[in-house]
Short mmCIF file of C-alpha atoms and ligand atoms in Angstrom, two decimals:
data_model
loop_
_atom_site.label_atom_id
_atom_site.label_comp_id
_atom_site.label_asym_id
_atom_site.label_seq_id
_atom_site.Cartn_x
_atom_site.Cartn_y
_atom_site.Cartn_z
CA UNK J 1 175.44 -51.00 9.84
CA UNK J 2 178.33 -49.95 7.62
CA UNK J 3 179.31 -46.28 7.85
CA UNK J 4 178.58 -44.02 4.89
CA UNK J 5 181.41 -42.06 3.26
CA UNK J 6 180.13 -38.83 1.68
CA UNK J 7 183.41 -36.92 1.45
CA UNK J 8 184.56 -37.78 -2.09
CA UNK J 9 185.50 -34.14 -2.72
CA UNK J 10 188.14 -34.52 0.02
CA UNK J 11 189.57 -37.70 -1.41
CA UNK J 12 188.60 -41.02 -2.99
CA UNK J 13 189.73 -44.63 -2.65
CA UNK J 14 192.01 -45.93 -5.39
CA UNK J 15 190.09 -48.02 -7.91
CA UNK J 16 191.32 -51.53 -8.79
CA UNK J 17 192.14 -50.64 -12.41
CA UNK J 18 194.46 -47.87 -11.18
CA UNK J 19 196.19 -50.15 -8.75
CA UNK J 20 196.65 -52.77 -11.48
CA UNK J 21 198.10 -50.18 -13.88
CA UNK J 22 200.60 -49.06 -11.24
CA UNK J 23 201.67 -52.45 -9.93
CA UNK J 24 204.38 -53.35 -12.52
CA UNK J 25 206.09 -49.98 -11.99
CA UNK J 26 206.38 -50.46 -8.24
CA UNK J 27 208.45 -53.62 -8.65
CA UNK J 28 209.82 -55.10 -11.85
CA UNK J 29 209.78 -51.97 -14.07
CA UNK J 30 211.50 -49.76 -11.52
CA UNK J 31 214.07 -47.99 -13.71
CA UNK J 32 214.82 -44.29 -13.79
CA UNK J 33 213.35 -42.85 -17.02
CA UNK J 34 216.52 -40.78 -17.47
CA UNK J 35 218.76 -43.87 -17.58
CA UNK J 36 219.94 -44.96 -21.02
CA UNK J 37 219.87 -48.72 -20.33
CA UNK J 38 216.94 -51.06 -20.84
CA UNK J 39 215.51 -50.51 -17.37
CA UNK J 40 215.50 -46.78 -17.98
CA UNK J 41 214.08 -47.12 -21.47
CA UNK J 42 211.21 -49.28 -20.22
CA UNK J 43 210.33 -46.66 -17.59
CA UNK J 44 210.62 -43.82 -20.14
CA UNK J 45 208.32 -45.68 -22.52
CA UNK J 46 205.71 -46.10 -19.77
CA UNK J 47 205.91 -42.40 -18.90
CA UNK J 48 205.37 -41.49 -22.56
CA UNK J 49 202.40 -43.85 -22.68
CA UNK J 50 200.88 -42.24 -19.56
CA UNK J 51 201.40 -38.76 -21.03
CA UNK J 52 199.70 -39.74 -24.29
CA UNK J 53 196.78 -41.33 -22.43
CA UNK J 54 196.14 -38.23 -20.32
CA UNK J 55 196.52 -35.93 -23.31
CA UNK J 56 193.97 -37.91 -25.33
CA UNK J 57 191.44 -37.78 -22.47
CA UNK J 58 191.81 -34.00 -22.08
CA UNK J 59 192.01 -33.02 -25.76
CA UNK J 60 195.66 -31.92 -25.36
CA UNK J 61 198.94 -32.82 -27.06
CA UNK J 62 201.27 -35.10 -25.07
CA UNK J 63 203.92 -32.36 -25.08
CA UNK J 64 201.48 -30.09 -23.22
CA UNK J 65 201.18 -32.42 -20.19
CA UNK J 66 203.57 -31.97 -17.25
CA UNK J 67 203.39 -34.49 -14.42
CA UNK J 68 203.66 -32.89 -10.97
CA UNK J 69 202.95 -34.08 -7.41
CA UNK J 70 199.33 -33.08 -6.86
CA UNK J 71 196.85 -30.26 -7.27
CA UNK J 72 198.51 -27.82 -4.89
CA UNK J 73 201.80 -28.04 -6.75
CA UNK J 74 200.07 -27.69 -10.11
CA UNK J 75 198.18 -24.56 -8.96
CA UNK J 76 201.40 -23.04 -7.55
CA UNK J 77 203.36 -23.79 -10.72
CA UNK J 78 200.65 -22.29 -12.92
CA UNK J 79 200.35 -19.00 -11.05
CA UNK J 80 203.86 -18.45 -9.73
CA UNK J 81 205.57 -19.96 -12.79
CA UNK J 82 203.64 -17.64 -15.09
CA UNK J 83 204.20 -14.59 -12.85
CA UNK J 84 207.94 -15.36 -12.70
CA UNK J 85 208.06 -15.56 -16.48
CA UNK J 86 206.21 -12.25 -16.90
CA UNK J 87 208.60 -10.65 -14.42
CA UNK J 88 211.64 -12.06 -16.25
CA UNK J 89 210.58 -10.33 -19.47
CA UNK J 90 210.26 -7.01 -17.60
CA UNK J 91 206.50 -6.98 -17.01
CA UNK J 92 204.53 -6.45 -13.79
CA UNK J 93 202.21 -9.40 -13.38
CA UNK J 94 198.58 -8.82 -12.56
CA UNK J 95 196.52 -11.64 -11.09
CA UNK J 96 192.76 -11.92 -11.24
CA UNK J 97 191.23 -14.71 -9.13
CA UNK J 98 187.69 -15.49 -8.06
CA UNK J 99 186.77 -15.12 -4.39
CA UNK J 100 185.97 -18.82 -4.15
CA UNK J 101 189.30 -20.30 -5.33
CA UNK J 102 191.03 -23.04 -3.32
CA UNK J 103 193.70 -22.03 -0.80
CA UNK J 104 196.33 -23.33 -3.23
CA UNK J 105 195.38 -20.41 -5.51
CA UNK J 106 194.56 -17.81 -2.86
CA UNK J 107 197.84 -18.33 -1.03
CA UNK J 108 199.85 -18.48 -4.26
CA UNK J 109 198.29 -15.15 -5.27
CA UNK J 110 199.26 -13.69 -1.89
CA UNK J 111 202.80 -14.96 -2.38
CA UNK J 112 202.94 -13.56 -5.92
CA UNK J 113 202.10 -10.15 -4.52
CA UNK J 114 205.15 -10.26 -2.27
CA UNK J 115 207.59 -12.16 -4.48
CA UNK J 116 206.79 -10.62 -7.88
CA UNK J 117 205.10 -7.33 -6.87
CA UNK J 118 202.00 -8.67 -8.62
CA UNK J 119 198.80 -6.65 -8.54
CA UNK J 120 195.89 -8.77 -7.41
CA UNK J 121 192.18 -8.43 -8.15
CA UNK J 122 189.55 -10.65 -6.51
CA UNK J 123 186.32 -11.23 -8.45
CA UNK J 124 183.09 -11.50 -6.46
CA UNK J 125 181.03 -14.60 -7.26
CA UNK J 126 177.22 -14.51 -6.99
CA UNK J 127 175.56 -17.37 -5.07
CA UNK J 128 172.34 -17.38 -7.05
CA UNK J 129 173.23 -16.86 -10.71
CA UNK J 130 176.13 -17.51 -13.07
CA UNK J 131 179.26 -15.36 -12.78
CA UNK J 132 179.35 -12.70 -15.51
CA UNK J 133 182.83 -12.73 -17.02
CA UNK J 134 182.31 -10.13 -19.77
CA UNK J 135 183.75 -7.36 -17.55
CA UNK J 136 186.98 -9.36 -17.33
CA UNK J 137 187.85 -7.92 -20.73
CA UNK J 138 188.59 -4.53 -19.11
CA UNK J 139 191.04 -6.10 -16.64
CA UNK J 140 193.19 -8.10 -19.04
CA UNK J 141 196.42 -7.37 -20.88
CA UNK J 142 199.41 -9.52 -21.81
CA UNK J 143 200.80 -9.39 -18.26
CA UNK J 144 197.54 -10.63 -16.72
CA UNK J 145 197.03 -14.11 -15.33
CA UNK J 146 193.42 -15.03 -14.56
CA UNK J 147 192.73 -18.08 -12.40
CA UNK J 148 189.14 -19.35 -12.23
CA UNK J 149 188.24 -22.78 -10.95
CA UNK J 150 186.11 -24.98 -13.19
CA UNK J 151 184.10 -26.34 -10.22
CA UNK J 152 184.25 -25.08 -6.64
CA UNK J 153 185.22 -27.75 -4.11
CA UNK J 154 183.01 -26.53 -1.28
CA UNK J 155 179.73 -25.88 -3.09
CA UNK J 156 179.99 -27.46 -6.55
CA UNK J 157 179.43 -24.03 -8.19
CA UNK J 158 180.61 -24.02 -11.81
CA UNK J 159 182.29 -20.97 -13.28
CA UNK J 160 181.84 -20.15 -17.01
CA UNK J 161 185.32 -21.25 -18.06
CA UNK J 162 184.77 -21.38 -21.80
CA UNK J 163 183.52 -17.79 -22.02
CA UNK J 164 186.16 -16.60 -19.55
CA UNK J 165 188.88 -18.25 -21.66
CA UNK J 166 187.60 -16.51 -24.80
CA UNK J 167 187.49 -13.10 -23.09
CA UNK J 168 190.96 -13.52 -21.56
CA UNK J 169 192.40 -14.67 -24.88
CA UNK J 170 190.91 -11.64 -26.70
CA UNK J 171 192.67 -9.40 -24.17
CA UNK J 172 196.00 -11.19 -24.64
CA UNK J 173 196.11 -12.57 -21.06
CA UNK J 174 196.59 -16.08 -19.70
CA UNK J 175 193.79 -18.17 -18.20
CA UNK J 176 194.47 -20.92 -15.66
CA UNK J 177 191.66 -23.17 -14.45
CA UNK J 178 191.80 -25.50 -11.45
CA UNK J 179 189.80 -28.47 -12.77
CA UNK J 180 190.49 -30.70 -9.76
CA UNK J 181 186.76 -31.08 -8.95
CA UNK J 182 185.55 -30.82 -12.55
CA UNK J 183 187.22 -33.67 -14.32
CA UNK J 184 184.94 -36.69 -14.60
CA UNK J 185 181.97 -34.61 -13.42
CA UNK J 186 181.53 -32.02 -16.20
CA UNK J 187 183.04 -31.91 -19.70
CA UNK J 188 186.67 -30.75 -19.60
CA UNK J 189 188.30 -30.61 -23.03
CA UNK J 190 191.08 -28.16 -23.81
CA UNK J 191 190.57 -28.63 -27.56
CA UNK J 192 187.22 -26.82 -27.39
CA UNK J 193 187.91 -24.50 -24.42
CA UNK J 194 190.85 -22.13 -24.92
CA UNK J 195 192.32 -22.31 -21.40
CA UNK J 196 196.09 -21.88 -21.31
CA UNK J 197 196.83 -23.74 -18.09
CA UNK J 198 194.81 -26.48 -16.37
CA UNK J 199 195.23 -28.33 -13.06
CA UNK J 200 194.22 -31.93 -12.31
CA UNK J 201 194.99 -34.10 -9.27
CA UNK J 202 194.81 -37.89 -9.01
CA UNK J 203 193.36 -38.50 -5.59
CA UNK J 204 189.95 -36.92 -6.24
CA UNK J 205 189.34 -39.29 -9.15
CA UNK J 206 190.26 -42.69 -7.65
CA UNK J 207 193.95 -42.25 -8.55
CA UNK J 208 197.03 -42.16 -6.32
CA UNK J 209 197.55 -39.41 -3.75
CA UNK J 210 200.42 -37.10 -4.62
CA UNK J 211 199.88 -37.47 -8.38
CA UNK J 212 198.81 -34.58 -10.57
CA UNK J 213 199.43 -32.66 -13.74
CA UNK J 214 199.59 -29.23 -15.24
CA UNK J 215 198.43 -28.74 -18.83
CA UNK J 216 200.44 -25.94 -20.45
CA UNK J 217 199.23 -24.90 -23.89
CA UNK J 218 201.94 -24.76 -26.56
CA UNK J 219 203.39 -21.24 -26.69
CA UNK J 220 202.69 -20.39 -23.02
CA UNK J 221 205.99 -19.94 -21.18
CA UNK J 222 206.44 -20.64 -17.48
CA UNK J 223 209.49 -20.39 -15.23
CA UNK J 224 210.13 -23.47 -13.07
CA UNK J 225 209.72 -23.26 -9.29
CA UNK J 226 212.23 -26.07 -8.65
CA UNK J 227 215.72 -26.39 -10.07
CA UNK J 228 217.68 -29.56 -10.69
CA UNK J 229 217.70 -32.25 -13.38
CA UNK J 230 215.96 -31.54 -16.65
CA UNK J 231 212.93 -33.78 -16.12
CA UNK J 232 209.53 -32.72 -17.47
CA UNK J 233 211.37 -30.48 -19.94
CA UNK J 234 213.00 -28.72 -16.96
CA UNK J 235 209.65 -27.32 -15.78
CA UNK J 236 209.35 -29.88 -12.99
CA UNK J 237 212.76 -31.42 -12.28
CA UNK J 238 213.11 -34.49 -10.07
CA UNK J 239 213.05 -38.21 -10.88
CA UNK J 240 209.60 -38.99 -12.23
CA UNK J 241 207.04 -41.12 -10.37
CA UNK J 242 206.29 -43.53 -13.21
CA UNK J 243 203.84 -45.65 -11.20
CA UNK J 244 202.03 -42.47 -10.11
CA UNK J 245 201.86 -41.21 -13.70
CA UNK J 246 200.46 -44.56 -14.89
CA UNK J 247 197.90 -44.51 -12.07
CA UNK J 248 196.91 -40.92 -12.82
CA UNK J 249 196.57 -41.62 -16.54
CA UNK J 250 194.34 -44.64 -15.91
CA UNK J 251 192.22 -42.67 -13.44
CA UNK J 252 191.78 -39.75 -15.87
CA UNK J 253 190.95 -42.01 -18.81
CA UNK J 254 188.30 -43.92 -16.84
CA UNK J 255 186.53 -40.95 -15.22
CA UNK J 256 186.40 -39.11 -18.53
CA UNK J 257 184.99 -42.19 -20.31
CA UNK J 258 182.40 -42.78 -17.58
CA UNK J 259 181.53 -39.14 -17.00
CA UNK J 260 178.13 -38.87 -18.64
CA UNK J 261 176.59 -41.88 -17.00
CA UNK J 262 178.17 -41.41 -13.58
CA UNK J 263 177.32 -37.68 -13.46
CA UNK J 264 173.67 -38.43 -14.13
CA UNK J 265 173.66 -41.06 -11.39
CA UNK J 266 175.28 -38.70 -8.88
CA UNK J 267 172.97 -35.83 -9.84
CA UNK J 268 169.91 -37.96 -9.15
CA UNK J 269 171.31 -39.04 -5.77
CA UNK J 270 172.26 -35.49 -4.82
CA UNK J 271 168.85 -34.13 -5.84
CA UNK J 272 167.13 -36.84 -3.80
CA UNK J 273 169.21 -35.94 -0.73
CA UNK J 274 168.50 -32.22 -1.09
CA UNK J 275 164.80 -32.82 -1.59
CA UNK J 276 164.51 -35.08 1.47
CA UNK J 277 166.37 -32.65 3.72
CA UNK J 278 164.53 -29.55 2.56
CA UNK J 279 161.19 -31.33 2.78
CA UNK J 280 161.77 -32.37 6.39
CA UNK J 281 163.78 -29.49 7.89
CA UNK J 282 163.15 -25.75 8.08
CA UNK J 283 166.03 -23.33 7.84
CA UNK J 284 168.08 -25.28 5.30
CA UNK J 285 169.71 -23.35 2.49
CA UNK J 286 171.44 -25.09 -0.40
CA UNK J 287 174.56 -23.05 -0.94
CA UNK J 288 174.92 -21.87 -4.54
CA UNK J 289 171.54 -23.27 -5.55
CA UNK J 290 170.81 -20.63 -8.18
CA UNK J 291 174.22 -20.93 -9.84
CA UNK J 292 175.18 -23.72 -12.26
CA UNK J 293 176.52 -26.65 -10.18
CA UNK J 294 178.46 -29.86 -10.72
CA UNK J 295 176.49 -32.98 -9.74
CA UNK J 296 178.58 -34.46 -6.94
CA UNK J 297 178.52 -31.82 -4.19
CA UNK J 298 175.79 -30.38 -2.02
CA UNK J 299 176.66 -27.76 0.56
CA UNK J 300 173.98 -26.97 3.11
CA UNK J 301 173.65 -23.89 5.30
CA UNK J 302 171.67 -25.04 8.34
CA UNK J 303 170.16 -22.63 10.84
CA UNK J 304 170.16 -23.08 14.60
CA UNK J 305 172.94 -25.65 15.06
CA UNK J 306 176.69 -25.57 15.60
CA UNK J 307 178.59 -26.77 12.53
CA UNK J 308 181.36 -28.70 14.26
CA UNK J 309 178.93 -30.34 16.71
CA UNK J 310 176.72 -31.37 13.78
CA UNK J 311 179.63 -32.99 11.91
CA UNK J 312 180.71 -34.83 15.05
CA UNK J 313 177.16 -36.06 15.65
CA UNK J 314 176.87 -37.26 12.05
CA UNK J 315 180.20 -39.07 12.36
CA UNK J 316 179.00 -40.79 15.54
CA UNK J 317 175.91 -41.94 13.62
CA UNK J 318 178.14 -43.35 10.88
CA UNK J 319 177.96 -40.58 8.26
CA UNK J 320 181.23 -38.97 7.16
CA UNK J 321 180.71 -35.45 5.76
CA UNK J 322 182.75 -32.28 5.99
CA UNK J 323 182.36 -28.62 6.75
CA UNK J 324 183.84 -27.47 3.50
CA UNK J 325 187.39 -27.92 2.29
CA UNK J 326 189.22 -30.79 4.01
CA UNK J 327 192.43 -28.86 3.53
CA UNK J 328 191.19 -26.17 5.91
CA UNK J 329 189.85 -28.60 8.52
CA UNK J 330 191.28 -28.31 11.98
CA UNK J 331 191.12 -24.59 11.49
CA UNK J 332 188.44 -22.77 13.48
CA UNK J 333 188.17 -20.08 10.85
CA UNK J 334 184.98 -20.02 8.80
CA UNK J 335 185.12 -20.87 5.13
CA UNK J 336 186.24 -18.02 2.86
CA UNK J 337 183.99 -19.51 0.17
CA UNK J 338 180.77 -19.36 2.19
CA UNK J 339 181.73 -15.91 3.43
CA UNK J 340 182.33 -14.73 -0.15
CA UNK J 341 178.91 -16.06 -1.19
CA UNK J 342 176.78 -15.09 1.83
CA UNK J 343 178.69 -12.43 3.76
CA UNK J 344 180.51 -12.33 7.04
CA UNK J 345 177.37 -12.15 9.17
CA UNK J 346 176.05 -15.52 7.99
CA UNK J 347 175.71 -17.76 11.06
CA UNK J 348 174.48 -20.99 9.48
CA UNK J 349 176.35 -24.23 9.99
CA UNK J 350 177.88 -25.57 6.78
CA UNK J 351 177.76 -29.27 5.92
CA UNK J 352 179.17 -30.57 2.65
CA UNK J 353 178.09 -33.96 1.38
CA UNK J 354 180.13 -35.02 -1.65
CA UNK J 355 179.26 -38.11 -3.66
CA UNK J 356 181.24 -40.64 -5.65
CA UNK J 357 181.35 -44.10 -7.16
CA UNK J 358 180.60 -46.08 -3.99
CA UNK J 359 177.44 -44.18 -3.04
CA UNK J 360 174.08 -46.01 -3.26
CA UNK J 361 170.44 -44.83 -2.97
CA UNK J 362 170.19 -46.68 0.36
CA UNK J 363 173.14 -44.73 1.72
CA UNK J 364 171.55 -41.46 0.61
CA UNK J 365 168.30 -42.39 2.34
CA UNK J 366 170.17 -43.29 5.51
CA UNK J 367 172.15 -40.04 5.40
CA UNK J 368 168.94 -38.04 5.02
CA UNK J 369 167.25 -39.84 7.91
CA UNK J 370 170.27 -39.47 10.21
CA UNK J 371 170.76 -35.78 9.34
CA UNK J 372 167.09 -34.93 9.88
CA UNK J 373 167.14 -36.71 13.23
CA UNK J 374 170.43 -35.18 14.43
CA UNK J 375 169.49 -31.62 13.42
CA UNK J 376 166.07 -31.93 15.06
CA UNK J 377 167.62 -33.25 18.28
CA UNK J 378 170.28 -30.54 18.37
CA UNK J 379 167.69 -27.83 17.83
CA UNK J 380 165.44 -29.27 20.54
CA UNK J 381 168.23 -29.46 23.07
CA UNK J 382 169.06 -25.85 22.24
CA UNK J 383 172.72 -26.59 21.57
CA UNK J 384 174.46 -23.27 21.04
CA UNK J 385 174.72 -22.14 17.44
C1 PLP I 401 189.74 -27.35 -6.11
C2 PLP I 401 190.97 -27.93 -5.49
N1 PLP I 401 192.16 -27.50 -5.88
C3 PLP I 401 193.30 -28.00 -5.39
C4 PLP I 401 193.28 -28.98 -4.41
C5 PLP I 401 194.58 -29.49 -3.87
O1 PLP I 401 194.92 -30.71 -4.46
P1 PLP I 401 195.96 -31.70 -3.76
O2 PLP I 401 195.29 -32.22 -2.53
O3 PLP I 401 196.20 -32.77 -4.77
O4 PLP I 401 197.19 -30.92 -3.46
C6 PLP I 401 192.05 -29.47 -3.95
C7 PLP I 401 191.99 -30.47 -2.87
O5 PLP I 401 191.28 -30.28 -1.89
C8 PLP I 401 190.86 -28.93 -4.51
O6 PLP I 401 189.65 -29.37 -4.13
#
């Protein structure tokens, strides 16, 4: 039997359309977009085409799209670039982040505290109802940068980005949103949501690894983190990855176009998986169940088993899941997201199943059957929890 991959929130396979869009730029159209000759001009034209394609899919202007090398870099540039700018005009930056942000934000915020003497406020996020962002208004002034993720990567919890963006704008602050797990799953359109900065990465949406972008709304100034040539209007110097940009643009265009239909399909599969598991097993909590959630992730808190042993057992049975963020795997520390939602004393094992294009109803049924069997066996054998 073929193994089942349910870790699409960690990464996805490249889709054929993306590969086809990239292919010419890996060989014959290999020029440097900064070169004045025909090779360079051909590459520059492709880069402009990719920028326009991404901008159209996100509701942005092409001049507001900056290609970078992945989600981590985009998050760092948003937070640290904005803090550096605020500092350069004599302000003291203040950062407000939710407690469930990705490490790329949490660690950038920590760095900003040291490098720019930034004040830092962490917002608690409820596990069973939507985050209330009205109180944000009291926190915000023109030196404030708020970073709230559109969809959480470990649980699928959605934060109220549109309202947050309105509140932050009223206070004169800047709102960044990490939309890495949101794009293609929930509507993301910067023409109807007044975010100032937005992060997207290619490899979660069937695009190339190491591709990504930062949307920077016109009028929002950032200082660069790297220094060199003037590429990407000097905000992200370095010879551009034209093939990567073409791949990213194709990936973004396709997931945005297919979003409604694919999200409904994934939601039905996820709901079926949750229902099967909760019907057959006691002591299963769906993390973030009462909060609004994106359709492609289910995070389970399972009583009476060891998390790592459970993931290993599932893998042996041919089901690839994860304990939370892949970026933190290998670490024995618990997830800061689950701790923020359920407290330090929570002893449940966490298993994240994340769904994507290749997942079928048969695979979901098999995953449910295997999980029920493995958990029951582990509980019977009294494996330490
Ligand atoms: C929400 C979120 N932000 C940022 C990242 C980092 O993106 P990248 O792997 O492209 O650096 C990830 C990847 O796990 C993510 O899920």
